[in-house]
GROMACS .gro file of C-alpha atoms in nm:
model
  145
    1MET     CA    1  -1.618  -2.646  -0.262
    2PRO     CA    2  -1.864  -2.903  -0.391
    3LYS     CA    3  -1.759  -3.143  -0.663
    4LEU     CA    4  -1.959  -3.148  -0.983
    5ASP     CA    5  -2.059  -3.441  -1.197
    6LYS     CA    6  -1.831  -3.468  -1.499
    7ASP     CA    7  -2.130  -3.395  -1.724
    8ALA     CA    8  -2.253  -3.091  -1.529
    9GLU     CA    9  -2.294  -2.778  -1.736
   10VAL     CA   10  -2.153  -2.475  -1.553
   11GLU     CA   11  -2.283  -2.133  -1.651
   12LEU     CA   12  -2.031  -1.845  -1.657
   13LYS     CA   13  -2.141  -1.502  -1.539
   14LEU     CA   14  -1.926  -1.196  -1.590
   15ASP     CA   15  -1.867  -0.991  -1.275
   16SER     CA   16  -1.924  -0.619  -1.314
   17GLY     CA   17  -1.570  -0.520  -1.213
   18ALA     CA   18  -1.407  -0.379  -1.526
   19ALA     CA   19  -1.117  -0.174  -1.390
   20PRO     CA   20  -0.851  -0.352  -1.601
   21LEU     CA   21  -1.055  -0.286  -1.916
   22GLN     CA   22  -1.103   0.076  -1.817
   23ALA     CA   23  -0.730   0.116  -1.767
   24SER     CA   24  -0.623  -0.048  -2.094
   25ALA     CA   25  -0.879   0.105  -2.332
   26THR     CA   26  -0.800   0.449  -2.468
   27PRO     CA   27  -1.041   0.736  -2.400
   28SER     CA   28  -1.138   0.740  -2.769
   29GLN     CA   29  -1.212   0.365  -2.761
   30ARG     CA   30  -1.433   0.405  -2.453
   31ARG     CA   31  -1.608   0.702  -2.614
   32GLY     CA   32  -1.657   0.508  -2.939
   33LEU     CA   33  -1.813   0.215  -2.752
   34PHE     CA   34  -2.053   0.458  -2.587
   35GLU     CA   35  -2.141   0.661  -2.898
   36TYR     CA   36  -2.174   0.369  -3.138
   37PRO     CA   37  -2.380   0.086  -2.985
   38GLY     CA   38  -2.267  -0.246  -3.129
   39LYS     CA   39  -1.908  -0.129  -3.180
   40SER     CA   40  -1.643  -0.382  -3.081
   41VAL     CA   41  -1.283  -0.371  -2.966
   42TYR     CA   42  -1.045  -0.665  -2.939
   43ALA     CA   43  -0.884  -0.746  -2.607
   44VAL     CA   44  -0.678  -1.014  -2.441
   45VAL     CA   45  -0.812  -1.080  -2.093
   46GLU     CA   46  -0.746  -1.296  -1.791
   47LEU     CA   47  -1.061  -1.419  -1.619
   48THR     CA   48  -1.048  -1.522  -1.254
   49SER     CA   49  -1.330  -1.704  -1.077
   50LYS     CA   50  -1.460  -1.504  -0.782
   51THR     CA   51  -1.782  -1.667  -0.659
   52TYR     CA   52  -1.987  -1.971  -0.734
   53THR     CA   53  -2.347  -2.073  -0.680
   54GLY     CA   54  -2.436  -2.435  -0.635
   55HIS     CA   55  -2.787  -2.572  -0.638
   56ALA     CA   56  -2.947  -2.849  -0.439
   57ASP     CA   57  -2.990  -3.189  -0.601
   58GLY     CA   58  -3.300  -3.197  -0.812
   59GLU     CA   59  -3.292  -2.824  -0.884
   60ASP     CA   60  -3.353  -2.737  -1.246
   61LYS     CA   61  -3.069  -2.482  -1.255
   62ASP     CA   62  -2.713  -2.515  -1.373
   63PRO     CA   63  -2.431  -2.433  -1.130
   64GLN     CA   64  -2.290  -2.086  -1.188
   65VAL     CA   65  -1.947  -1.934  -1.146
   66LYS     CA   66  -1.889  -1.560  -1.156
   67VAL     CA   67  -1.566  -1.454  -1.325
   68ARG     CA   68  -1.395  -1.115  -1.318
   69VAL     CA   69  -1.158  -0.959  -1.568
   70THR     CA   70  -0.839  -0.935  -1.363
   71LEU     CA   71  -0.595  -0.842  -1.641
   72ALA     CA   72  -0.672  -0.686  -1.977
   73GLU     CA   73  -0.500  -0.536  -2.277
   74VAL     CA   74  -0.712  -0.375  -2.548
   75ALA     CA   75  -0.581  -0.363  -2.904
   76GLN     CA   76  -0.462  -0.008  -2.969
   77ASP     CA   77  -0.466  -0.018  -3.350
   78ASP     CA   78  -0.593  -0.221  -3.645
   79GLN     CA   79  -0.276  -0.432  -3.664
   80GLN     CA   80  -0.307  -0.543  -3.300
   81ALA     CA   81  -0.680  -0.611  -3.349
   82GLN     CA   82  -0.602  -0.827  -3.653
   83MET     CA   83  -0.340  -1.022  -3.454
   84ILE     CA   84  -0.585  -1.090  -3.171
   85ALA     CA   85  -0.852  -1.193  -3.421
   86GLU     CA   86  -0.607  -1.434  -3.588
   87VAL     CA   87  -0.509  -1.590  -3.255
   88MET     CA   88  -0.880  -1.633  -3.175
   89ARG     CA   89  -0.940  -1.797  -3.514
   90ALA     CA   90  -0.641  -2.029  -3.461
   91MET     CA   91  -0.768  -2.130  -3.117
   92TYR     CA   92  -1.114  -2.193  -3.263
   93ARG     CA   93  -0.970  -2.406  -3.543
   94GLN     CA   94  -0.767  -2.606  -3.290
   95ARG     CA   95  -1.072  -2.671  -3.071
   96LYS     CA   96  -1.271  -2.773  -3.378
   97MET     CA   97  -0.995  -3.011  -3.494
   98ASN     CA   98  -0.957  -3.161  -3.144
   99GLY     CA   99  -1.329  -3.207  -3.104
  100THR     CA  100  -1.328  -2.992  -2.790
  101LEU     CA  101  -1.552  -2.717  -2.925
  102ASP     CA  102  -1.854  -2.830  -2.726
  103GLU     CA  103  -1.679  -2.998  -2.434
  104ILE     CA  104  -1.685  -2.867  -2.081
  105GLY     CA  105  -1.343  -2.757  -1.969
  106PRO     CA  106  -1.048  -2.565  -2.101
  107GLY     CA  107  -1.018  -2.739  -2.439
  108SER     CA  108  -0.691  -2.759  -2.622
  109ARG     CA  109  -0.395  -2.551  -2.510
  110ASP     CA  110  -0.190  -2.627  -2.820
  111VAL     CA  111  -0.190  -2.275  -2.965
  112GLU     CA  112   0.169  -2.172  -2.891
  113GLY     CA  113   0.267  -2.170  -3.258
  114ALA     CA  114  -0.023  -1.946  -3.360
  115VAL     CA  115   0.043  -1.709  -3.071
  116SER     CA  116   0.416  -1.691  -3.144
  117GLU     CA  117   0.353  -1.622  -3.510
  118ALA     CA  118   0.086  -1.359  -3.443
  119LEU     CA  119   0.293  -1.184  -3.178
  120GLY     CA  120   0.628  -1.219  -3.352
  121ASN     CA  121   0.663  -0.850  -3.433
  122LEU     CA  122   0.564  -0.724  -3.087
  123PRO     CA  123   0.832  -0.651  -2.826
  124THR     CA  124   0.953  -0.930  -2.599
  125GLU     CA  125   0.986  -0.887  -2.223
  126THR     CA  126   1.363  -0.843  -2.266
  127GLU     CA  127   1.316  -0.576  -2.533
  128PHE     CA  128   1.068  -0.395  -2.310
  129GLU     CA  129   1.310  -0.404  -2.014
  130MET     CA  130   1.589  -0.265  -2.235
  131HIS     CA  131   1.357   0.012  -2.354
  132GLU     CA  132   1.265   0.102  -1.995
  133ALA     CA  133   1.631   0.104  -1.887
  134THR     CA  134   1.719   0.334  -2.179
  135ARG     CA  135   1.425   0.562  -2.098
  136ARG     CA  136   1.527   0.581  -1.731
  137ALA     CA  137   1.889   0.656  -1.830
  138ARG     CA  138   1.774   0.938  -2.059
  139THR     CA  139   1.549   1.081  -1.788
  140THR     CA  140   1.833   1.069  -1.537
  141ARG     CA  141   2.072   1.246  -1.779
  142VAL     CA  142   1.817   1.520  -1.849
  143GLU     CA  143   1.754   1.573  -1.477
  144GLN     CA  144   2.128   1.608  -1.411
  145TYR     CA  145   2.155   1.913  -1.635
   0.00000   0.00000   0.00000
């Protein structure tokens, strides 16, 4: 992979693969996005780089990298949408305070406090595992009868 100058501007392109979004959005959300152009939903996504395009020296084009949504969770109600929006605002404020808003690169990663606060009332991994174990136990008991 070619190395870029530290000042090179890299253009992001979104790959057309949207299977994780399809899977995490409800049918009514997908229908609403279709029926009401301009409608928005909030989602937390993981982007993974898939391909890149470099250009020869002297070309008047920025290098490009194509990213794909590889994991996604779409907010299922107004409360979740508000939490995601607050995390986004906190991340924006942090980038603005750190002076990384216009820099190339990942910017600040110091958002753990905002994320913890916003997600404080959602289930932890341990709580989810306990829920699944209880559900499996109930299913097993019902099947035994």
